[in-house]
């Protein structure tokens, strides 16, 4: 059986263990070759090859519900459910998603781009099954640090109370994106190094049942299982939630995995199967990675491991630009500390962690905790910088509202990966944060147009005493550390392409310079307003542009609802100004995956669409 021949899980159910092991190696080779061309989540999928094969060998998808948490672990599942021939389209526009997608296959019963949703969803499915009188299995596979999050703990608490039949696969690779942190990981390490509980239970029962005295002792032990768990693994954390536990199991031993999974089908109530896997298994570059470099990759050379994505000369990623500037400021201000919810590598905070180890804090996948932790620091004289992806900031909205903005604490929040992010698709597009944050009192919300302005905004952020958000996109910019500008809070800047102005474009971020350059190249008489502060807006500049008799285009790369143009329309209404705005932005829907250029074109917010609109206006004035 070859990868391309697999039409569904039924095709592997009659294979021998040796044949399944051969298939596992072929799948690894296939993943490395395919992902090297498309990019994607490599190391997490290499680590779950045998586990996913065993799951589909034992269970019967789609009747049985297999959920992957985090959803980027589902590539092998896609292969075994007949999607290998579409892997050349992985994460491409109109192609195969990098996560489970309900519209994509009947085998995808859940969708998750964020972590730690599987246990809550699985319990909901198990309760629905029982209420409906059905008999399918529910199997959440949770790994990559997701077990230690608050949401997972909340779900375990109810799962232990409900006692519904559920098989929880704890895929333990001791990693999230980079290495896991915290007391939960210490507890899991203790479990990893213990002798397998399942084997001990079997050994004890066999040993005692061989003699008359032994049988008497065995019969007299009212709770052999709990006695073993408490004495061997020092009370498993899962036992505290009233969950049965088997493990640790070698996650790359197909025979053992299949044996344990078959036994789990007969278990009554919830059970946790603790599976030890190696992230990046089978590809040395990924296996030896401790910083998360091989977690999500762009195109690369499989032989050398070298990335094929090259930044232009002098450019840095936006994450790197922000991180470098925070490091510079931290050298002068000992109160500056940084916080990340498990994104040290992605947010480029490695250098800060190395230079200021006592002032760097990785909270694990716990965005809510990270935000309130930052608030506690700020309430006691520290100046925290919390770096968090826009798509994950949504999880900490309550804490930002209640614990930061309400108490007006000077937390500086770096909103990384804002705007359209491309191939990761709708779960990761950072297009909602302006809408989400604009209504919060006390909060300042901004976005730089370039690296020079990013430095100015950070200086403003750390020199004032309110919550201050700086959003910046995926991608790169020219890094310039020898130039300085000022960006006082609530100010915008005007740039003119010629002496005569006939159209005004209000925009923000990297689009400012792109629009200005194209207007100058085409000798078009427009003014570009750099609206670098969404809140507070520059009311003096607003009055200047609104009372002139020229058309205004508000060009946004985020959601229109609640965005910059909405705030401007509110100002127009409240000040009884009679002015029409032409609004360009993302309408009321979730944007699919694809390159940023493809998505902008599909959403009609690409530069060419803007300039066609400008040309239409110029013919009318």
mmCIF file of C-alpha atoms in Angstrom, residues 130-440:
data_model
loop_
_atom_site.group_PDB
_atom_site.id
_atom_site.type_symbol
_atom_site.label_atom_id
_atom_site.label_comp_id
_atom_site.label_asym_id
_atom_site.label_seq_id
_atom_site.Cartn_x
_atom_site.Cartn_y
_atom_site.Cartn_z
ATOM 1 C CA UNK A 130 -25.468 9.651 24.945
ATOM 2 C CA UNK A 131 -28.527 11.897 24.718
ATOM 3 C CA UNK A 132 -29.149 10.636 21.178
ATOM 4 C CA UNK A 133 -28.639 6.988 22.122
ATOM 5 C CA UNK A 134 -25.681 6.513 19.750
ATOM 6 C CA UNK A 135 -22.632 4.330 20.359
ATOM 7 C CA UNK A 136 -19.636 5.929 18.630
ATOM 8 C CA UNK A 137 -16.280 6.595 20.263
ATOM 9 C CA UNK A 138 -14.971 10.115 20.885
ATOM 10 C CA UNK A 139 -11.172 10.413 20.724
ATOM 11 C CA UNK A 140 -9.549 13.831 21.222
ATOM 12 C CA UNK A 141 -5.811 13.875 20.468
ATOM 13 C CA UNK A 142 -4.254 16.710 22.450
ATOM 14 C CA UNK A 143 -0.600 17.697 22.314
ATOM 15 C CA UNK A 144 1.968 20.406 21.552
ATOM 16 C CA UNK A 145 1.522 22.017 24.966
ATOM 17 C CA UNK A 146 -2.272 22.311 24.701
ATOM 18 C CA UNK A 147 -2.956 20.123 27.763
ATOM 19 C CA UNK A 148 -1.518 22.703 30.155
ATOM 20 C CA UNK A 149 -3.842 25.547 29.147
ATOM 21 C CA UNK A 150 -6.636 26.835 31.337
ATOM 22 C CA UNK A 151 -9.347 25.735 28.924
ATOM 23 C CA UNK A 152 -8.064 22.153 28.978
ATOM 24 C CA UNK A 153 -8.080 22.154 32.778
ATOM 25 C CA UNK A 154 -11.649 23.450 32.815
ATOM 26 C CA UNK A 155 -12.701 20.685 30.428
ATOM 27 C CA UNK A 156 -10.920 17.953 32.429
ATOM 28 C CA UNK A 157 -12.764 19.134 35.520
ATOM 29 C CA UNK A 158 -16.162 18.525 33.906
ATOM 30 C CA UNK A 159 -15.055 15.366 32.088
ATOM 31 C CA UNK A 160 -14.092 13.860 35.442
ATOM 32 C CA UNK A 161 -17.473 14.777 36.835
ATOM 33 C CA UNK A 162 -19.574 13.631 33.868
ATOM 34 C CA UNK A 163 -17.799 10.253 33.533
ATOM 35 C CA UNK A 164 -18.839 9.836 29.890
ATOM 36 C CA UNK A 165 -17.069 7.288 27.726
ATOM 37 C CA UNK A 166 -14.191 9.125 26.123
ATOM 38 C CA UNK A 167 -10.650 8.169 25.113
ATOM 39 C CA UNK A 168 -8.261 11.104 25.560
ATOM 40 C CA UNK A 169 -4.939 10.694 23.755
ATOM 41 C CA UNK A 170 -2.315 12.834 25.478
ATOM 42 C CA UNK A 171 0.327 13.203 22.758
ATOM 43 C CA UNK A 172 3.265 14.196 24.927
ATOM 44 C CA UNK A 173 6.313 15.428 23.025
ATOM 45 C CA UNK A 174 7.407 17.847 25.798
ATOM 46 C CA UNK A 175 7.016 20.691 23.281
ATOM 47 C CA UNK A 176 4.481 23.316 22.316
ATOM 48 C CA UNK A 177 6.172 25.225 19.508
ATOM 49 C CA UNK A 178 9.413 25.359 21.451
ATOM 50 C CA UNK A 179 9.993 23.561 24.743
ATOM 51 C CA UNK A 180 7.145 23.505 27.262
ATOM 52 C CA UNK A 181 7.426 25.431 30.500
ATOM 53 C CA UNK A 182 5.869 25.522 33.974
ATOM 54 C CA UNK A 183 4.815 23.241 36.786
ATOM 55 C CA UNK A 184 2.439 21.265 34.568
ATOM 56 C CA UNK A 185 5.343 20.247 32.382
ATOM 57 C CA UNK A 186 7.289 19.210 35.495
ATOM 58 C CA UNK A 187 4.354 17.007 36.497
ATOM 59 C CA UNK A 188 4.198 15.499 33.010
ATOM 60 C CA UNK A 189 7.951 14.883 33.099
ATOM 61 C CA UNK A 190 7.441 12.829 36.251
ATOM 62 C CA UNK A 191 4.871 10.763 34.377
ATOM 63 C CA UNK A 192 7.178 10.383 31.371
ATOM 64 C CA UNK A 193 9.958 8.932 33.494
ATOM 65 C CA UNK A 194 7.758 6.538 35.465
ATOM 66 C CA UNK A 195 7.538 2.860 34.607
ATOM 67 C CA UNK A 196 4.458 2.274 32.459
ATOM 68 C CA UNK A 197 1.449 1.889 34.730
ATOM 69 C CA UNK A 198 -0.359 -0.470 32.374
ATOM 70 C CA UNK A 199 2.573 -2.884 32.350
ATOM 71 C CA UNK A 200 2.931 -2.759 36.140
ATOM 72 C CA UNK A 201 -0.755 -3.484 36.648
ATOM 73 C CA UNK A 202 -0.533 -6.481 34.356
ATOM 74 C CA UNK A 203 2.675 -7.748 36.024
ATOM 75 C CA UNK A 204 1.151 -7.440 39.499
ATOM 76 C CA UNK A 205 -2.045 -9.232 38.577
ATOM 77 C CA UNK A 206 -0.160 -12.069 36.855
ATOM 78 C CA UNK A 207 2.263 -12.415 39.756
ATOM 79 C CA UNK A 208 -0.381 -12.540 42.435
ATOM 80 C CA UNK A 209 -2.749 -14.846 40.605
ATOM 81 C CA UNK A 210 -0.170 -17.660 40.417
ATOM 82 C CA UNK A 211 -0.565 -18.862 44.027
ATOM 83 C CA UNK A 212 -3.389 -19.403 46.500
ATOM 84 C CA UNK A 213 -1.993 -16.731 48.841
ATOM 85 C CA UNK A 214 -1.517 -14.361 45.939
ATOM 86 C CA UNK A 215 -5.085 -14.841 44.749
ATOM 87 C CA UNK A 216 -6.326 -14.077 48.254
ATOM 88 C CA UNK A 217 -4.240 -10.872 48.367
ATOM 89 C CA UNK A 218 -5.425 -9.839 44.904
ATOM 90 C CA UNK A 219 -9.053 -10.404 45.833
ATOM 91 C CA UNK A 220 -8.586 -8.398 49.008
ATOM 92 C CA UNK A 221 -7.192 -5.345 47.254
ATOM 93 C CA UNK A 222 -10.312 -3.242 46.727
ATOM 94 C CA UNK A 223 -8.630 -0.757 44.459
ATOM 95 C CA UNK A 224 -5.535 -2.261 42.850
ATOM 96 C CA UNK A 225 -5.618 0.273 40.055
ATOM 97 C CA UNK A 226 -5.579 3.331 42.310
ATOM 98 C CA UNK A 227 -2.971 1.830 44.619
ATOM 99 C CA UNK A 228 -0.612 1.331 41.688
ATOM 100 C CA UNK A 229 -1.219 4.801 40.295
ATOM 101 C CA UNK A 230 -0.658 6.522 43.626
ATOM 102 C CA UNK A 231 2.493 4.624 44.506
ATOM 103 C CA UNK A 232 4.134 4.422 41.098
ATOM 104 C CA UNK A 233 3.373 7.776 39.467
ATOM 105 C CA UNK A 234 2.909 9.743 42.713
ATOM 106 C CA UNK A 235 -0.745 10.432 41.949
ATOM 107 C CA UNK A 236 -1.148 11.228 38.296
ATOM 108 C CA UNK A 237 -2.538 14.692 37.669
ATOM 109 C CA UNK A 238 -5.264 12.976 35.672
ATOM 110 C CA UNK A 239 -6.205 10.911 38.688
ATOM 111 C CA UNK A 240 -6.901 14.141 40.550
ATOM 112 C CA UNK A 241 -9.547 14.866 37.906
ATOM 113 C CA UNK A 242 -11.121 11.431 38.463
ATOM 114 C CA UNK A 243 -9.820 10.109 35.142
ATOM 115 C CA UNK A 244 -8.341 6.664 34.584
ATOM 116 C CA UNK A 245 -4.831 6.725 33.182
ATOM 117 C CA UNK A 246 -2.685 4.382 31.104
ATOM 118 C CA UNK A 247 0.862 5.242 30.223
ATOM 119 C CA UNK A 248 3.353 6.270 29.303
ATOM 120 C CA UNK A 249 3.243 4.384 25.979
ATOM 121 C CA UNK A 250 5.905 4.546 23.260
ATOM 122 C CA UNK A 251 4.169 6.576 20.579
ATOM 123 C CA UNK A 252 6.322 5.118 17.813
ATOM 124 C CA UNK A 253 5.641 1.455 18.668
ATOM 125 C CA UNK A 254 2.675 0.522 16.494
ATOM 126 C CA UNK A 255 2.112 -2.865 18.068
ATOM 127 C CA UNK A 256 1.874 -1.402 21.586
ATOM 128 C CA UNK A 257 -0.286 1.486 20.464
ATOM 129 C CA UNK A 258 -2.779 -0.791 18.726
ATOM 130 C CA UNK A 259 -2.937 -3.111 21.741
ATOM 131 C CA UNK A 260 -3.633 -0.268 24.165
ATOM 132 C CA UNK A 261 -6.169 1.420 21.886
ATOM 133 C CA UNK A 262 -8.061 -1.844 21.386
ATOM 134 C CA UNK A 263 -8.244 -2.291 25.151
ATOM 135 C CA UNK A 264 -9.414 1.299 25.643
ATOM 136 C CA UNK A 265 -12.499 0.665 23.504
ATOM 137 C CA UNK A 266 -13.849 -1.600 26.261
ATOM 138 C CA UNK A 267 -13.204 0.902 29.034
ATOM 139 C CA UNK A 268 -16.135 2.493 30.812
ATOM 140 C CA UNK A 269 -15.867 6.216 31.529
ATOM 141 C CA UNK A 270 -13.138 8.659 30.501
ATOM 142 C CA UNK A 271 -9.578 7.400 30.170
ATOM 143 C CA UNK A 272 -6.318 9.168 29.354
ATOM 144 C CA UNK A 273 -3.751 7.313 27.256
ATOM 145 C CA UNK A 274 -0.387 8.988 27.710
ATOM 146 C CA UNK A 275 1.637 8.594 24.506
ATOM 147 C CA UNK A 276 5.276 9.681 24.272
ATOM 148 C CA UNK A 277 6.276 10.930 20.825
ATOM 149 C CA UNK A 278 9.282 12.675 19.337
ATOM 150 C CA UNK A 279 8.468 15.920 17.574
ATOM 151 C CA UNK A 280 10.172 15.879 14.181
ATOM 152 C CA UNK A 281 10.627 12.106 14.297
ATOM 153 C CA UNK A 282 12.578 10.764 11.320
ATOM 154 C CA UNK A 283 14.059 14.059 10.101
ATOM 155 C CA UNK A 284 17.241 14.970 12.024
ATOM 156 C CA UNK A 285 16.964 18.735 11.524
ATOM 157 C CA UNK A 286 13.471 18.713 13.038
ATOM 158 C CA UNK A 287 14.263 16.114 15.734
ATOM 159 C CA UNK A 288 17.103 18.213 17.140
ATOM 160 C CA UNK A 289 15.185 21.485 17.083
ATOM 161 C CA UNK A 290 14.582 22.989 20.538
ATOM 162 C CA UNK A 291 13.532 26.495 19.479
ATOM 163 C CA UNK A 292 10.570 25.733 17.238
ATOM 164 C CA UNK A 293 12.343 26.480 13.957
ATOM 165 C CA UNK A 294 10.859 23.377 12.318
ATOM 166 C CA UNK A 295 7.393 23.702 13.813
ATOM 167 C CA UNK A 296 6.035 25.745 10.931
ATOM 168 C CA UNK A 297 8.253 26.044 7.885
ATOM 169 C CA UNK A 298 8.344 27.823 4.565
ATOM 170 C CA UNK A 299 9.740 26.070 1.502
ATOM 171 C CA UNK A 300 13.076 24.370 2.192
ATOM 172 C CA UNK A 301 15.682 22.036 0.713
ATOM 173 C CA UNK A 302 14.993 18.586 2.260
ATOM 174 C CA UNK A 303 18.628 17.500 1.836
ATOM 175 C CA UNK A 304 20.267 20.478 3.546
ATOM 176 C CA UNK A 305 17.412 21.766 5.674
ATOM 177 C CA UNK A 306 18.061 25.266 4.324
ATOM 178 C CA UNK A 307 15.066 27.562 3.936
ATOM 179 C CA UNK A 308 14.357 28.720 0.401
ATOM 180 C CA UNK A 309 12.629 31.878 1.650
ATOM 181 C CA UNK A 310 15.052 34.791 1.536
ATOM 182 C CA UNK A 311 14.455 38.257 2.914
ATOM 183 C CA UNK A 312 15.497 41.262 0.799
ATOM 184 C CA UNK A 313 18.827 42.809 1.742
ATOM 185 C CA UNK A 314 18.600 44.838 4.922
ATOM 186 C CA UNK A 315 15.150 43.513 5.795
ATOM 187 C CA UNK A 316 14.026 41.885 9.046
ATOM 188 C CA UNK A 317 10.739 40.300 9.980
ATOM 189 C CA UNK A 318 8.400 42.702 11.734
ATOM 190 C CA UNK A 319 8.654 40.515 14.838
ATOM 191 C CA UNK A 320 12.434 40.950 14.785
ATOM 192 C CA UNK A 321 12.139 44.723 14.311
ATOM 193 C CA UNK A 322 9.902 45.051 17.357
ATOM 194 C CA UNK A 323 12.001 42.681 19.452
ATOM 195 C CA UNK A 324 15.252 44.509 18.695
ATOM 196 C CA UNK A 325 13.744 47.825 19.677
ATOM 197 C CA UNK A 326 12.321 46.420 22.897
ATOM 198 C CA UNK A 327 15.802 45.084 23.729
ATOM 199 C CA UNK A 328 17.302 48.535 23.111
ATOM 200 C CA UNK A 329 14.748 50.171 25.376
ATOM 201 C CA UNK A 330 15.194 47.485 28.050
ATOM 202 C CA UNK A 331 18.908 48.267 28.289
ATOM 203 C CA UNK A 332 17.981 51.788 29.371
ATOM 204 C CA UNK A 333 14.929 50.909 31.482
ATOM 205 C CA UNK A 334 15.376 48.066 33.966
ATOM 206 C CA UNK A 335 11.635 47.926 34.601
ATOM 207 C CA UNK A 336 10.871 46.638 31.111
ATOM 208 C CA UNK A 337 9.994 42.933 31.067
ATOM 209 C CA UNK A 338 8.662 40.773 28.235
ATOM 210 C CA UNK A 339 5.973 38.107 28.228
ATOM 211 C CA UNK A 340 4.986 35.530 25.633
ATOM 212 C CA UNK A 341 2.267 32.850 25.601
ATOM 213 C CA UNK A 342 4.514 30.079 24.193
ATOM 214 C CA UNK A 343 5.659 32.149 21.195
ATOM 215 C CA UNK A 344 9.256 32.994 22.121
ATOM 216 C CA UNK A 345 10.602 31.874 18.768
ATOM 217 C CA UNK A 346 7.728 33.134 16.614
ATOM 218 C CA UNK A 347 7.814 36.559 18.274
ATOM 219 C CA UNK A 348 11.625 36.677 17.992
ATOM 220 C CA UNK A 349 12.126 37.168 21.723
ATOM 221 C CA UNK A 350 14.996 34.663 21.940
ATOM 222 C CA UNK A 351 17.609 37.425 22.143
ATOM 223 C CA UNK A 352 15.714 39.237 24.903
ATOM 224 C CA UNK A 353 15.428 35.975 26.837
ATOM 225 C CA UNK A 354 19.175 35.412 26.495
ATOM 226 C CA UNK A 355 20.204 38.953 27.430
ATOM 227 C CA UNK A 356 17.622 39.467 30.206
ATOM 228 C CA UNK A 357 16.738 35.960 31.468
ATOM 229 C CA UNK A 358 15.262 37.284 34.726
ATOM 230 C CA UNK A 359 13.027 39.715 32.850
ATOM 231 C CA UNK A 360 11.607 37.289 30.289
ATOM 232 C CA UNK A 361 8.546 35.140 31.015
ATOM 233 C CA UNK A 362 7.043 32.372 28.889
ATOM 234 C CA UNK A 363 3.564 31.592 30.201
ATOM 235 C CA UNK A 364 2.910 28.604 27.939
ATOM 236 C CA UNK A 365 -0.253 28.462 25.837
ATOM 237 C CA UNK A 366 -2.201 30.642 28.241
ATOM 238 C CA UNK A 367 -3.097 33.954 26.629
ATOM 239 C CA UNK A 368 -5.644 34.849 29.299
ATOM 240 C CA UNK A 369 -3.171 34.303 32.119
ATOM 241 C CA UNK A 370 -0.411 36.136 30.224
ATOM 242 C CA UNK A 371 -2.561 39.282 29.957
ATOM 243 C CA UNK A 372 -3.513 39.399 33.642
ATOM 244 C CA UNK A 373 0.052 38.489 34.639
ATOM 245 C CA UNK A 374 1.163 41.542 32.652
ATOM 246 C CA UNK A 375 -1.444 43.625 34.488
ATOM 247 C CA UNK A 376 -0.100 42.480 37.845
ATOM 248 C CA UNK A 377 3.421 43.459 36.819
ATOM 249 C CA UNK A 378 2.244 46.865 35.603
ATOM 250 C CA UNK A 379 0.299 47.489 38.825
ATOM 251 C CA UNK A 380 3.528 47.153 40.748
ATOM 252 C CA UNK A 381 5.918 49.368 38.859
ATOM 253 C CA UNK A 382 7.106 47.175 35.986
ATOM 254 C CA UNK A 383 6.692 48.005 32.302
ATOM 255 C CA UNK A 384 5.583 44.776 30.640
ATOM 256 C CA UNK A 385 5.716 44.166 26.909
ATOM 257 C CA UNK A 386 3.342 41.335 25.960
ATOM 258 C CA UNK A 387 3.912 39.945 22.479
ATOM 259 C CA UNK A 388 0.856 38.083 21.232
ATOM 260 C CA UNK A 389 -0.447 37.101 17.810
ATOM 261 C CA UNK A 390 -3.546 39.035 16.738
ATOM 262 C CA UNK A 391 -5.524 35.804 16.224
ATOM 263 C CA UNK A 392 -4.654 34.669 19.772
ATOM 264 C CA UNK A 393 -5.290 38.054 21.375
ATOM 265 C CA UNK A 394 -8.985 37.293 20.931
ATOM 266 C CA UNK A 395 -8.681 34.775 23.758
ATOM 267 C CA UNK A 396 -7.453 37.425 26.177
ATOM 268 C CA UNK A 397 -10.094 40.051 25.396
ATOM 269 C CA UNK A 398 -11.816 39.735 28.765
ATOM 270 C CA UNK A 399 -8.533 40.150 30.616
ATOM 271 C CA UNK A 400 -7.491 43.100 28.456
ATOM 272 C CA UNK A 401 -10.857 44.718 29.102
ATOM 273 C CA UNK A 402 -11.271 43.927 32.795
ATOM 274 C CA UNK A 403 -7.725 43.732 34.136
ATOM 275 C CA UNK A 404 -5.742 46.116 31.920
ATOM 276 C CA UNK A 405 -7.949 48.788 30.326
ATOM 277 C CA UNK A 406 -10.389 49.125 33.235
ATOM 278 C CA UNK A 407 -7.542 49.735 35.691
ATOM 279 C CA UNK A 408 -5.725 51.872 33.107
ATOM 280 C CA UNK A 409 -2.453 49.964 33.510
ATOM 281 C CA UNK A 410 0.584 50.697 31.291
ATOM 282 C CA UNK A 411 0.868 47.335 29.576
ATOM 283 C CA UNK A 412 2.456 47.544 26.119
ATOM 284 C CA UNK A 413 0.968 44.925 23.800
ATOM 285 C CA UNK A 414 2.699 43.938 20.592
ATOM 286 C CA UNK A 415 -0.061 42.605 18.310
ATOM 287 C CA UNK A 416 1.943 40.375 15.994
ATOM 288 C CA UNK A 417 0.683 38.958 12.657
ATOM 289 C CA UNK A 418 -2.059 41.574 12.289
ATOM 290 C CA UNK A 419 -4.010 41.738 9.042
ATOM 291 C CA UNK A 420 -4.151 38.921 6.523
ATOM 292 C CA UNK A 421 -1.523 36.295 7.280
ATOM 293 C CA UNK A 422 -1.882 34.114 4.195
ATOM 294 C CA UNK A 423 -1.728 30.345 4.094
ATOM 295 C CA UNK A 424 -2.838 29.574 7.666
ATOM 296 C CA UNK A 425 -6.256 30.882 6.730
ATOM 297 C CA UNK A 426 -9.322 32.032 8.666
ATOM 298 C CA UNK A 427 -8.244 30.782 12.099
ATOM 299 C CA UNK A 428 -5.096 32.903 11.936
ATOM 300 C CA UNK A 429 -5.989 36.068 10.014
ATOM 301 C CA UNK A 430 -5.457 39.007 12.359
ATOM 302 C CA UNK A 431 -8.219 41.199 10.947
ATOM 303 C CA UNK A 432 -10.484 41.559 13.999
ATOM 304 C CA UNK A 433 -8.332 43.306 16.601
ATOM 305 C CA UNK A 434 -9.109 46.912 15.554
ATOM 306 C CA UNK A 435 -12.829 46.221 15.826
ATOM 307 C CA UNK A 436 -12.359 44.335 19.071
ATOM 308 C CA UNK A 437 -10.200 46.930 20.826
ATOM 309 C CA UNK A 438 -11.544 50.237 19.557
ATOM 310 C CA UNK A 439 -14.343 50.453 22.117
ATOM 311 C CA UNK A 440 -12.116 49.931 25.173
#
